[in-house]
Coordinates of C-alpha atoms in Angstrom, one line a residue:
Chain A
M1 CA 0.1 0.0 -0.2
G2 CA 1.8 3.1 -1.2
V3 CA 2.6 6.4 0.5
R4 CA 0.3 8.5 -1.9
S5 CA -2.6 6.0 -1.7
N6 CA -2.5 6.8 2.1
I7 CA -2.9 10.1 1.9
K8 CA -5.2 10.0 -0.3
L9 CA -7.3 8.2 1.1
I10 CA -6.7 10.5 4.3
F11 CA -7.8 13.4 2.6
S12 CA -11.1 11.5 1.2
Y13 CA -12.0 10.6 4.8
L14 CA -11.8 14.7 6.2
K15 CA -13.9 15.5 3.1
L16 CA -16.5 12.9 3.8
N17 CA -16.2 13.4 7.5
L18 CA -16.7 17.1 7.5
K19 CA -19.6 16.9 5.2
K20 CA -21.3 14.5 7.6
E21 CA -20.4 17.3 10.5
F22 CA -21.5 19.4 8.9
N23 CA -25.4 18.5 8.4
Y24 CA -25.5 20.4 12.1
K25 CA -24.2 24.0 10.9
T26 CA -24.5 25.5 14.1
S27 CA -23.3 23.2 16.3
F28 CA -20.4 22.7 13.6
F29 CA -19.5 26.3 13.7
L30 CA -20.9 26.6 17.5
Q31 CA -17.9 23.8 17.9
I32 CA -15.1 25.3 16.1
V33 CA -15.7 29.0 17.4
A34 CA -15.7 27.9 20.9
M35 CA -12.7 25.7 20.4
V36 CA -10.6 29.2 18.9
L37 CA -12.5 31.0 22.5
N38 CA -11.3 27.9 24.8
D39 CA -7.6 28.5 23.7
L40 CA -7.3 31.9 23.9
F41 CA -8.1 32.2 27.5
M42 CA -3.7 30.8 27.6
I43 CA -2.9 33.5 27.0
I44 CA -4.5 35.6 29.8
Q45 CA -3.0 32.5 32.0
W46 CA 0.3 33.1 30.1
T47 CA -0.3 36.6 31.1
I48 CA -0.7 36.9 34.4
I49 CA 2.3 34.3 34.9
F50 CA 4.8 37.0 33.7
K51 CA 3.3 39.7 35.7
Y52 CA 5.5 37.6 38.7
I53 CA 8.5 36.4 35.9
D54 CA 10.4 37.8 33.1
S55 CA 10.9 34.6 32.0
F56 CA 11.8 30.7 31.8
A57 CA 15.4 30.4 32.1
G58 CA 15.3 32.0 28.2
Y59 CA 11.1 32.0 27.2
G60 CA 9.2 35.2 27.6
F61 CA 6.0 36.1 26.6
N62 CA 6.7 34.9 23.2
E63 CA 8.5 31.8 23.1
T64 CA 5.7 30.6 25.5
M65 CA 3.2 31.1 23.3
L66 CA 4.5 29.8 20.5
L67 CA 5.3 26.7 22.0
I68 CA 1.6 27.2 23.5
S69 CA 0.7 26.9 19.7
I70 CA 2.5 24.5 17.9
S71 CA 1.1 21.8 21.6
A72 CA -3.1 23.4 19.7
G73 CA -2.0 22.9 16.1
G74 CA -0.8 19.2 16.8
F75 CA -3.7 18.5 19.1
G76 CA -5.7 19.9 16.0
V77 CA -3.9 18.4 13.1
S78 CA -4.2 14.8 15.7
R79 CA -7.5 15.0 16.1
V80 CA -9.3 16.8 12.7
F81 CA -6.8 13.8 10.6
F82 CA -7.3 10.5 12.7
A83 CA -9.4 11.1 15.7
G84 CA -10.7 7.0 14.8
A85 CA -7.1 6.4 16.7
W86 CA -9.3 7.6 19.7
D87 CA -11.6 5.1 19.0
I88 CA -9.4 2.3 18.9
K89 CA -10.3 0.7 22.1
D90 CA -14.0 0.4 21.7
I91 CA -12.9 -0.7 17.8
V92 CA -10.9 -4.0 19.9
Y93 CA -13.0 -4.3 22.8
N94 CA -16.5 -4.7 21.0
G95 CA -15.4 -6.7 18.5
K96 CA -15.6 -3.4 15.7
L97 CA -12.4 -4.0 13.9
D98 CA -14.0 -7.1 10.9
V99 CA -14.9 -3.3 9.1
F100 CA -11.8 -2.4 8.8
L101 CA -10.4 -5.7 8.2
T102 CA -12.7 -6.3 4.8
Q103 CA -11.7 -3.4 3.3
P104 CA -8.1 -3.2 0.6
K105 CA -6.4 -0.9 3.0
N106 CA -4.3 -0.4 5.8
V107 CA -6.0 -1.3 8.9
L108 CA -3.9 1.2 11.4
V109 CA -4.6 4.4 8.5
N110 CA -8.1 3.3 8.1
V111 CA -9.3 3.2 10.9
C112 CA -7.2 6.4 12.6
S113 CA -9.1 8.4 9.8
S114 CA -12.6 7.2 9.8
R115 CA -13.4 10.2 12.4
T116 CA -12.8 13.8 12.9
Q117 CA -13.3 16.1 15.8
V118 CA -14.5 19.6 14.5
D119 CA -14.1 21.4 16.9
A120 CA -10.1 20.6 16.7
I121 CA -10.1 22.8 13.4
G122 CA -10.2 25.2 15.9
D123 CA -7.1 24.6 17.4
L124 CA -5.6 24.7 13.7
I125 CA -6.5 28.8 13.7
Y126 CA -5.8 29.3 17.4
T127 CA -2.2 28.2 16.2
Y128 CA -2.4 30.9 13.6
I129 CA -4.1 33.1 15.8
V130 CA -1.1 33.4 18.5
L131 CA 1.2 33.9 15.4
I132 CA -0.2 36.9 14.8
I133 CA -0.3 37.6 18.5
I134 CA 3.7 37.4 19.0
H135 CA 4.1 39.5 16.0
A136 CA 5.4 36.2 14.4
Q137 CA 7.9 36.7 11.3
W138 CA 6.3 36.0 8.0
W139 CA 7.9 32.9 7.1
W140 CA 7.5 31.4 10.8
F141 CA 3.4 31.7 9.4
L142 CA 4.4 29.2 5.9
I143 CA 7.0 26.6 8.0
M144 CA 3.7 26.1 10.6
P145 CA 1.5 23.2 8.7
I146 CA 5.1 21.4 8.0
V147 CA 5.8 21.2 11.9
L148 CA 2.9 20.7 12.7
V149 CA 2.5 17.3 10.7
F150 CA 5.0 16.1 13.1
S151 CA 3.6 17.5 16.1
G152 CA 0.4 16.0 15.2
L153 CA 1.9 12.2 13.7
I154 CA 4.3 12.1 17.3
Y155 CA 0.7 13.2 18.6
T156 CA -1.5 10.2 17.4
A157 CA 1.3 7.2 17.1
T158 CA 2.3 7.9 20.6
Y159 CA -1.6 6.8 21.0
V160 CA -2.0 4.4 19.5
T161 CA 1.3 2.6 19.9
Y162 CA 0.3 2.8 24.3
A163 CA -3.3 1.9 22.9
S164 CA -2.3 -0.7 21.7
L165 CA -2.0 -2.6 24.8
C166 CA -6.2 -3.2 24.1
F167 CA -5.7 -6.0 22.0
W168 CA -3.5 -7.7 25.1
I169 CA -5.0 -6.5 28.2
N170 CA -8.2 -5.2 29.6
K171 CA -9.0 -1.9 29.2
G172 CA -5.9 -1.3 27.6
D173 CA -5.8 2.3 27.2
A174 CA -5.4 3.5 30.2
V175 CA -2.2 3.8 29.9
A176 CA -2.8 5.4 26.6
K177 CA -4.9 8.0 28.3
S178 CA -2.6 9.3 31.0
V179 CA 0.7 9.8 28.1
E180 CA -2.0 12.2 26.3
G181 CA -3.1 13.6 28.5
T182 CA 0.7 14.0 30.0
I183 CA 1.7 15.4 26.5
N184 CA -0.8 17.9 25.7
K185 CA -0.1 19.2 29.2
A186 CA 3.1 19.0 29.6
G187 CA 3.7 20.3 26.2
N188 CA 2.9 23.4 26.7
Y189 CA 5.0 24.3 29.7
P190 CA 9.0 25.3 29.4
P191 CA 11.0 22.4 29.6
T192 CA 13.5 24.7 32.1
I193 CA 11.0 23.9 35.2
Y194 CA 11.1 20.1 34.8
N195 CA 13.9 18.7 36.8
S196 CA 16.4 15.8 34.9
V197 CA 14.9 12.4 35.1
V198 CA 11.2 14.3 33.8
K199 CA 13.5 15.9 30.7
I200 CA 14.8 12.1 30.3
L201 CA 10.8 10.9 30.3
F202 CA 9.7 13.9 28.0
F203 CA 12.3 13.0 25.6
T204 CA 11.9 9.4 25.4
L205 CA 9.7 7.4 26.0
I206 CA 6.1 10.4 26.8
P207 CA 8.1 12.7 24.1
T208 CA 6.3 16.0 24.8
F209 CA 9.1 17.7 23.8
F210 CA 10.0 16.6 20.4
Y211 CA 5.8 17.5 20.3
T212 CA 6.3 21.1 21.2
F213 CA 9.7 22.0 22.2
V214 CA 12.4 20.8 19.9
P215 CA 9.8 22.1 16.4
A216 CA 9.7 25.7 18.7
Q217 CA 13.5 25.9 19.6
Y218 CA 14.9 24.5 16.9
F219 CA 12.7 25.5 13.8
F220 CA 12.0 29.1 15.0
L221 CA 14.2 29.9 17.8
S222 CA 17.1 28.9 16.9
F223 CA 17.1 27.6 13.9
N224 CA 19.3 23.6 14.3
P225 CA 19.1 21.6 10.6
W226 CA 20.8 18.5 13.2
W227 CA 17.8 19.4 15.5
I228 CA 14.7 19.2 12.7
L229 CA 16.4 15.8 11.4
G230 CA 16.4 14.3 14.8
L231 CA 12.7 15.8 14.8
V232 CA 11.9 13.9 12.0
G233 CA 13.2 10.4 12.6
V234 CA 11.9 10.4 15.4
T235 CA 8.3 11.0 14.4
A236 CA 9.2 8.3 11.9
L237 CA 10.3 5.9 14.6
W238 CA 7.0 6.5 16.5
V239 CA 4.8 6.1 13.0
A240 CA 7.0 2.9 13.0
I241 CA 6.7 1.9 16.5
A242 CA 3.0 2.6 15.9
F243 CA 1.8 0.5 13.1
F244 CA 4.3 -2.4 14.7
V245 CA 1.6 -2.7 17.7
F246 CA -0.9 -2.2 16.5
N247 CA 0.4 -5.1 13.7
R248 CA 1.1 -7.5 16.1
G249 CA -1.7 -6.9 18.2
L250 CA -4.0 -7.5 15.7
K251 CA -3.3 -11.3 15.7
K252 CA -4.1 -10.8 18.7
Y253 CA -7.7 -10.3 17.8
N254 CA -10.8 -12.2 18.1
S255 CA -13.6 -11.3 15.6
G256 CA -17.0 -9.9 18.1
N257 CA -19.0 -11.7 14.8
L258 CA -20.5 -7.4 14.3
M259 CA -22.0 -7.2 11.2
G260 CA -21.2 -3.6 10.6
G261 CA -21.9 -1.1 7.9
R262 CA -19.8 2.3 6.6
L263 CA -21.3 4.6 4.4
Chain B
M1 CA -37.0 12.5 46.0
S2 CA -36.4 8.1 47.0
K3 CA -36.5 7.7 43.0
Y4 CA -33.2 10.1 42.8
F5 CA -31.7 8.7 46.2
S6 CA -31.7 5.7 44.1
I7 CA -30.5 7.0 40.7
F8 CA -27.6 7.6 42.6
K9 CA -26.9 4.2 44.6
M10 CA -27.4 2.9 40.7
S11 CA -25.4 4.7 38.9
F12 CA -22.2 5.2 41.8
K13 CA -22.1 1.2 41.2
Q14 CA -21.7 1.8 37.9
E15 CA -19.3 3.5 38.4
S16 CA -17.4 1.5 40.8
K17 CA -17.3 -0.9 37.4
T18 CA -15.6 1.2 35.5
L19 CA -12.6 1.6 38.8
S20 CA -10.0 1.9 35.2
N21 CA -10.9 5.0 34.2
T22 CA -11.3 6.4 37.7
L23 CA -7.7 5.3 38.5
T24 CA -6.0 6.8 35.1
A25 CA -8.2 9.9 36.2
S26 CA -6.3 9.6 39.4
V27 CA -2.7 9.2 37.4
S28 CA -3.5 12.5 35.1
F29 CA -4.5 14.4 37.7
L30 CA -0.8 13.2 39.7
V31 CA 0.2 14.5 36.8
I32 CA -1.0 18.0 36.5
I33 CA -0.5 18.8 40.1
Y34 CA 3.0 17.7 40.1
I35 CA 3.4 19.8 36.6
F36 CA 1.9 22.5 38.3
M37 CA 4.4 22.2 41.4
Q38 CA 7.4 22.5 39.3
L39 CA 5.8 25.5 37.8
W40 CA 5.0 27.5 40.6
A41 CA 8.3 26.5 42.1
F42 CA 9.9 28.0 39.5
I43 CA 8.1 31.3 39.5
Y44 CA 8.8 31.6 43.4
G45 CA 12.2 31.1 43.4
G46 CA 12.5 32.5 39.8
N47 CA 13.8 35.9 39.2
G48 CA 10.7 37.5 39.8
G49 CA 9.5 36.1 42.6
G50 CA 9.5 36.4 45.9
T51 CA 8.6 34.0 49.4
L52 CA 5.0 35.8 48.8
I53 CA 2.8 36.0 46.2
E54 CA -0.6 38.6 46.9
G55 CA -0.4 37.3 50.2
Y56 CA 0.4 33.3 49.7
T57 CA 3.3 31.4 50.2
L58 CA 4.7 28.6 48.0
E59 CA 2.8 26.0 50.2
M60 CA -0.5 27.7 50.2
M61 CA -0.9 28.5 46.7
I62 CA 0.6 24.9 46.0
W63 CA -2.1 23.5 48.5
Y64 CA -4.9 25.7 46.8
M65 CA -4.1 24.3 43.5
I66 CA -4.4 20.2 44.6
M67 CA -8.2 21.1 45.7
G68 CA -8.7 23.4 42.3
E69 CA -7.9 20.2 40.5
I70 CA -10.3 17.8 42.9
L71 CA -12.7 19.3 42.0
M72 CA -11.7 20.0 38.3
Y73 CA -10.8 16.0 38.4
A74 CA -14.4 15.3 40.1
V75 CA -17.0 16.6 37.8
N76 CA -16.5 15.2 34.1
A77 CA -17.8 18.8 32.7
R78 CA -17.8 17.3 28.8
A79 CA -19.2 14.2 29.7
T80 CA -21.7 15.7 31.6
C81 CA -23.0 18.0 28.9
R82 CA -22.4 15.3 26.0
E83 CA -24.8 13.1 27.7
F84 CA -27.4 15.9 27.1
S85 CA -26.4 15.7 23.6
S86 CA -25.6 11.7 22.8
D87 CA -29.4 11.8 24.1
I88 CA -31.3 14.5 22.4
K89 CA -29.2 14.0 18.6
S90 CA -29.6 9.9 19.3
G91 CA -32.9 10.5 19.5
K92 CA -32.8 8.5 22.9
I93 CA -34.5 11.8 24.7
A94 CA -37.7 10.0 23.7
Y95 CA -37.0 6.7 26.4
Q96 CA -35.4 10.0 28.6
L97 CA -38.6 12.0 28.6
N98 CA -41.4 9.2 29.2
K99 CA -39.4 8.0 32.4
P100 CA -41.1 9.7 35.5
Y101 CA -38.8 11.8 36.3
N102 CA -37.4 15.3 35.5
Y103 CA -34.3 13.8 32.3
Y104 CA -32.5 17.2 34.0
F105 CA -32.5 15.9 37.7
Y106 CA -31.8 12.2 36.5
Q107 CA -28.8 13.5 34.4
V108 CA -27.4 16.0 37.5
T109 CA -28.0 13.1 40.0
K110 CA -25.6 10.4 37.6
S111 CA -23.1 12.5 37.2
F112 CA -23.2 13.9 41.2
S113 CA -22.7 10.2 42.2
E114 CA -20.3 9.4 40.1
N115 CA -18.1 12.4 41.7
I116 CA -18.8 11.2 44.6
F117 CA -17.1 8.1 42.9
K118 CA -14.1 9.7 42.2
L119 CA -13.4 11.3 45.3
I120 CA -12.7 8.3 47.0
F121 CA -10.1 8.2 44.8
L122 CA -8.7 11.7 44.6
I123 CA -9.2 13.5 47.6
P124 CA -6.2 10.2 49.0
S125 CA -4.2 10.6 46.0
A126 CA -4.1 15.1 46.6
I127 CA -3.3 14.2 50.2
F128 CA -0.4 11.7 49.2
I129 CA 0.9 13.9 46.8
G130 CA 0.8 17.1 48.7
L131 CA 2.1 15.5 51.9
V132 CA 5.2 14.0 50.3
L133 CA 6.2 17.6 48.1
L134 CA 4.7 19.9 50.6
G135 CA 4.2 18.3 54.7
P136 CA 1.8 19.4 56.1
I137 CA 0.0 22.4 55.6
Q138 CA 0.5 25.0 58.1
N139 CA -2.1 25.5 61.4
F140 CA -4.2 22.8 59.7
K141 CA -7.0 21.6 63.2
I142 CA -8.2 18.7 62.4
E143 CA -11.6 20.3 62.7
Y144 CA -11.2 22.2 59.9
V145 CA -11.8 19.1 58.5
V146 CA -15.4 18.2 57.6
P147 CA -16.3 22.2 56.9
I148 CA -13.7 21.5 53.7
L149 CA -15.3 18.6 53.3
F150 CA -18.7 20.0 52.8
S151 CA -17.7 23.1 51.0
L152 CA -16.1 20.3 48.6
I153 CA -18.6 18.2 47.9
L154 CA -21.7 21.3 47.7
G155 CA -18.6 22.7 44.5
V156 CA -18.9 19.3 43.1
F157 CA -22.8 19.3 43.3
L158 CA -23.2 22.3 41.8
T159 CA -20.1 22.1 39.1
G160 CA -22.2 19.6 38.1
L161 CA -25.5 20.9 38.3
I162 CA -24.4 23.9 36.2
Y163 CA -22.5 21.9 33.4
G164 CA -26.1 19.8 33.7
F165 CA -27.8 23.5 33.4
C166 CA -25.7 23.9 30.4
G167 CA -26.3 20.7 28.9
L168 CA -29.6 21.7 28.4
F169 CA -28.9 23.8 25.9
A170 CA -28.6 20.7 23.4
F171 CA -32.6 21.6 23.4
W172 CA -31.4 23.9 20.9
V173 CA -28.2 23.9 19.2
E174 CA -27.8 19.9 19.6
E175 CA -24.3 20.3 20.9
A176 CA -24.1 21.7 23.5
S177 CA -20.4 20.9 24.9
P178 CA -18.6 24.0 23.8
F179 CA -20.4 26.3 26.5
A180 CA -19.1 23.3 28.4
W181 CA -16.0 24.5 27.2
I182 CA -16.5 28.1 27.5
I183 CA -17.7 28.0 31.5
Q184 CA -14.6 25.3 32.2
K185 CA -12.5 27.9 31.7
F186 CA -13.5 30.6 33.0
Q187 CA -13.9 28.3 35.9
M188 CA -10.0 27.0 35.2
L189 CA -8.6 30.8 35.1
F190 CA -10.1 32.5 37.7
G191 CA -10.6 30.3 39.8
L192 CA -8.1 27.0 39.5
F193 CA -5.0 28.6 38.2
F194 CA -4.5 31.6 40.6
P195 CA -6.4 32.7 43.6
P196 CA -8.7 35.6 43.2
E197 CA -5.8 37.6 44.7
L198 CA -3.7 38.0 42.0
F199 CA -6.0 39.7 39.7
P200 CA -6.8 43.4 39.9
A201 CA -9.6 44.6 42.3
G202 CA -12.6 45.4 40.1
I203 CA -12.2 40.5 38.9
Q204 CA -11.4 40.0 42.3
T205 CA -15.3 41.6 43.2
A206 CA -16.0 39.8 40.0
I207 CA -14.5 36.2 40.7
T208 CA -15.7 36.5 44.5
Y209 CA -19.8 37.5 43.8
S210 CA -19.5 34.8 40.6
P211 CA -20.6 31.5 40.6
V212 CA -16.7 30.5 40.0
F213 CA -15.8 31.2 43.6
A214 CA -18.4 29.0 44.5
M215 CA -17.6 26.2 42.6
I216 CA -13.9 26.2 43.0
S217 CA -12.6 29.7 44.4
G218 CA -14.0 29.2 47.7
P219 CA -13.3 25.7 48.6
S220 CA -9.5 26.0 47.4
K221 CA -9.5 28.6 49.4
L222 CA -10.5 26.7 52.2
L223 CA -7.8 24.1 52.1
A224 CA -5.2 26.7 51.4
N225 CA -5.9 29.1 54.7
F226 CA -9.2 28.1 56.2
S227 CA -11.4 30.7 58.4
W228 CA -14.7 29.5 60.1
D229 CA -15.6 33.5 58.0
L230 CA -14.3 32.2 54.7
F231 CA -16.3 29.3 55.5
W232 CA -19.4 30.6 56.2
K233 CA -19.3 32.8 53.1
V234 CA -18.1 30.4 50.9
G235 CA -21.4 28.1 51.9
L236 CA -23.5 30.7 51.3
S237 CA -22.2 32.0 48.0
Q238 CA -22.5 27.7 47.1
V239 CA -26.1 27.5 48.2
V240 CA -27.3 31.0 46.9
Y241 CA -26.5 29.2 43.8
V242 CA -27.4 25.8 44.1
V243 CA -30.5 27.8 44.4
V244 CA -30.6 29.8 41.8
F245 CA -28.9 27.2 38.8
F246 CA -32.0 24.7 40.4
V247 CA -34.1 27.2 38.9
L248 CA -32.9 28.1 36.0
G249 CA -32.4 24.6 35.1
I250 CA -36.4 23.8 35.4
I251 CA -37.5 27.2 33.6
V252 CA -34.9 26.5 30.7
Y253 CA -35.8 22.2 30.9
N254 CA -40.1 23.4 30.7
L255 CA -38.8 25.7 27.2
G256 CA -36.4 22.4 26.3
T257 CA -39.0 19.8 26.1
K258 CA -41.1 22.4 24.0
K259 CA -38.5 22.2 21.6
V260 CA -37.7 18.6 21.3
N261 CA -38.1 17.0 17.9
I262 CA -38.0 13.1 18.4
N263 CA -35.7 11.4 15.9
G264 CA -38.4 7.8 16.9
G265 CA -36.0 7.2 19.5

């Protein structure tokens, strides 16, 4: 199954999912606008914090907001394109995977792309609002989509890796939820606040720093091609691990003989 | 009243079957407390902070935040609201409205029961991490435990009532969750992250008279720095807002049910 074919599948799903969600027009727009407003609160939060401190070892207001914008955008990419990944638990435990297995597409890509979370579009919009607020340079706006693809992939791949435990154990998504919560929340804060042990953890088993800090620091604040290369490598590694663990899990999958149709 | 007590008991039993979810929430809860501890420790020790910020020591600030996090984690705002939306979108509401109970109170009772179950795990986790990383609260006396617990439970009930009220708007817009996000952010910004004293005078007054104070700031301040005056003030605010949202809930529910267009159930 070629990469191009999978990308085409992802975008076809996106189009269909958005059409489906658009049936509830008020709800569709309300969710997006509310998410933007919801995210904007973060700006007030950090304005207050910076009343009491000048910077977190070089991370002032603008730098911290950049972290937050990448965090929101990465989450946005993940939930707009791959929200189906968060259904793995339900799909596995309720035997709903059969319908995906019978289709001539990569099962994991098929599952992940099968749903779009509309409010996450608000997160993507918010990313650019933050760039405007911090007076970002023009090229930051252009580079940001590439950065968000890396963040979104790392976020999704990490979740899929841990959620695939559902194939082996009962309530296997519990670990995935904790890891996801940690990445999502810890990624909003400058790395200097964490001690060395936590930093090692955030560079390895829970790749929080590759989700926000590395892209922010080495794409935008002090360009470093080696770190960017490292980011590409780590992203590829997490995606590969996600596919590996999910595919190993598939061998453990027991069909629920559930008849299902997908329109 | 007895039927709501039965709903409470039934939901409590149901919640106990999903123990892993509660335990996961407790882990996530500990992680977020740890992150905030690191953040505030940096601010207090950093170049702009002193040993006291607006009358709060680092320990008081963290205990304030621990109580705030208990209240935030106990009530799953999004899930409470989502129940309304999903019942209305799916047409399941047709069955619910036929039952011999008020659907709004049914949802609030169910949510309250689930939240109380979560408290059984959240409170010990919070005390554990607080005592291990910070040590005991200064000037804390054993007789403060009951009023603080009372305030916490009333805060949890009020928060569920408010999110339930918010869910009622699904009768008009199908998806009420966005309203919950906004309320949640108000709750976090003006209650959880910062005590009211960190805001300018005007906003401080507004917070003190707002539901956010009754939901989160008040109980959190009680744990950080207990006084009987504050307890009565928080209690009064909580009771007033419970009555207000109880009445508003009935009004909006009655208006909303007239908007129902059953999809066949």
